[in-house]
GROMACS .gro file of C-alpha atoms in nm:
model
  101
    1MET     CA    1  -6.365   1.886  -3.577
    2LYS     CA    2  -6.724   1.969  -3.602
    3GLU     CA    3  -6.982   1.920  -3.409
    4LYS     CA    4  -7.284   1.657  -3.528
    5LYS     CA    5  -7.623   1.817  -3.473
    6SER     CA    6  -7.847   1.640  -3.286
    7TYR     CA    7  -8.119   1.517  -3.496
    8GLN     CA    8  -8.459   1.337  -3.378
    9SER     CA    9  -8.628   1.096  -3.604
   10TRP     CA   10  -8.962   1.190  -3.435
   11THR     CA   11  -8.967   1.591  -3.526
   12ILE     CA   12  -9.137   1.661  -3.851
   13SER     CA   13  -8.932   1.845  -4.129
   14ASP     CA   14  -9.174   2.183  -4.306
   15GLU     CA   15  -9.157   2.051  -4.615
   16PHE     CA   16  -9.329   1.696  -4.526
   17TRP     CA   17  -9.534   1.899  -4.288
   18GLU     CA   18  -9.680   2.140  -4.548
   19GLU     CA   19  -9.741   1.798  -4.761
   20ILE     CA   20  -9.942   1.616  -4.540
   21LYS     CA   21 -10.110   1.899  -4.327
   22ASP     CA   22 -10.439   1.943  -4.515
   23LYS     CA   23 -10.468   1.516  -4.456
   24ILE     CA   24 -10.493   1.549  -4.144
   25PRO     CA   25 -10.890   1.445  -4.055
   26VAL     CA   26 -11.096   1.735  -3.925
   27LYS     CA   27 -11.302   1.612  -3.570
   28LYS     CA   28 -11.676   1.754  -3.658
   29ARG     CA   29 -11.908   1.777  -3.331
   30ASP     CA   30 -12.151   1.538  -3.353
   31PRO     CA   31 -12.563   1.743  -3.392
   32GLN     CA   32 -12.700   1.478  -3.227
   33LYS     CA   33 -12.495   1.505  -2.882
   34LYS     CA   34 -12.565   1.770  -2.585
   35TYR     CA   35 -12.275   1.974  -2.558
   36LYS     CA   36 -12.144   2.097  -2.193
   37HIS     CA   37 -11.955   2.363  -2.368
   38ALA     CA   38 -12.055   2.587  -2.696
   39PRO     CA   39 -11.822   2.543  -2.980
   40GLY     CA   40 -11.497   2.790  -2.926
   41GLN     CA   41 -11.490   2.782  -2.593
   42GLY     CA   42 -11.292   2.513  -2.257
   43ARG     CA   43 -10.972   2.402  -2.353
   44PRO     CA   44 -10.746   2.473  -2.677
   45PRO     CA   45 -10.679   2.211  -2.860
   46ILE     CA   46 -10.320   2.088  -2.928
   47PRO     CA   47 -10.180   2.186  -3.257
   48PRO     CA   48 -10.197   1.879  -3.494
   49ARG     CA   49  -9.779   1.950  -3.534
   50LYS     CA   50  -9.745   1.863  -3.189
   51VAL     CA   51  -9.964   1.553  -3.183
   52LEU     CA   52  -9.810   1.438  -3.459
   53GLU     CA   53  -9.461   1.474  -3.328
   54GLY     CA   54  -9.580   1.319  -3.014
   55ILE     CA   55  -9.713   0.987  -3.169
   56PHE     CA   56  -9.389   0.994  -3.407
   57TYR     CA   57  -9.203   0.977  -3.052
   58VAL     CA   58  -9.427   0.662  -2.918
   59LEU     CA   59  -9.361   0.484  -3.214
   60ARG     CA   60  -9.007   0.586  -3.291
   61THR     CA   61  -8.882   0.496  -2.929
   62GLY     CA   62  -9.150   0.255  -2.828
   63CYS     CA   63  -9.170   0.392  -2.496
   64GLN     CA   64  -9.552   0.402  -2.318
   65TRP     CA   65  -9.831   0.614  -2.388
   66LYS     CA   66  -9.790   0.790  -2.067
   67ALA     CA   67  -9.426   0.848  -2.113
   68VAL     CA   68  -9.457   1.129  -2.363
   69PRO     CA   69  -9.281   1.418  -2.319
   70ARG     CA   70  -9.509   1.685  -2.188
   71LYS     CA   71  -9.419   1.922  -2.437
   72TYR     CA   72  -9.615   1.715  -2.687
   73GLY     CA   73  -9.958   1.788  -2.485
   74CYS     CA   74 -10.146   1.530  -2.268
   75ALA     CA   75 -10.013   1.187  -2.333
   76SER     CA   76 -10.426   1.058  -2.315
   77SER     CA   77 -10.488   1.308  -2.627
   78ILE     CA   78 -10.215   1.220  -2.803
   79HIS     CA   79 -10.322   0.912  -2.745
   80ARG     CA   80 -10.675   0.976  -2.839
   81TYR     CA   81 -10.563   1.146  -3.175
   82TYR     CA   82 -10.370   0.808  -3.268
   83GLN     CA   83 -10.690   0.655  -3.263
   84GLU     CA   84 -10.916   0.842  -3.417
   85TRP     CA   85 -10.663   0.922  -3.722
   86VAL     CA   86 -10.567   0.543  -3.759
   87ALA     CA   87 -10.980   0.500  -3.790
   88ALA     CA   88 -10.975   0.781  -4.033
   89GLY     CA   89 -10.719   0.645  -4.251
   90PHE     CA   90 -10.450   0.957  -4.210
   91PHE     CA   91 -10.131   0.762  -4.134
   92GLU     CA   92 -10.237   0.450  -4.454
   93THR     CA   93 -10.244   0.790  -4.668
   94ILE     CA   94  -9.947   0.995  -4.543
   95TRP     CA   95  -9.768   0.644  -4.607
   96ALA     CA   96  -9.924   0.615  -4.956
   97MET     CA   97  -9.795   0.946  -5.012
   98GLY     CA   98  -9.436   0.859  -4.897
   99LEU     CA   99  -9.483   0.521  -5.122
  100THR     CA  100  -9.545   0.719  -5.475
  101LYS     CA  101  -9.228   0.963  -5.426
   0.00000   0.00000   0.00000
């Protein structure tokens, strides 16, 4: 008997990632704001693919943001990215891309 492979619906396929990676909004530094660190210093950002998988995890499982597994990054950071990407229209963009296929 064949073993079934476990598929998690929040993981992103390489094909899908190649289509959307250029659509992810890039946050720019506000020139009017005074920052504690120079650009490139401080904690490195979470890779966008991990962030998106963390967001999909919450949306598919219905769990609270604080219950996101640590392998996706800090829950509050993932939630912040979600809010920024919603405001930038990222999810509407990838939804519209899916409708055209």
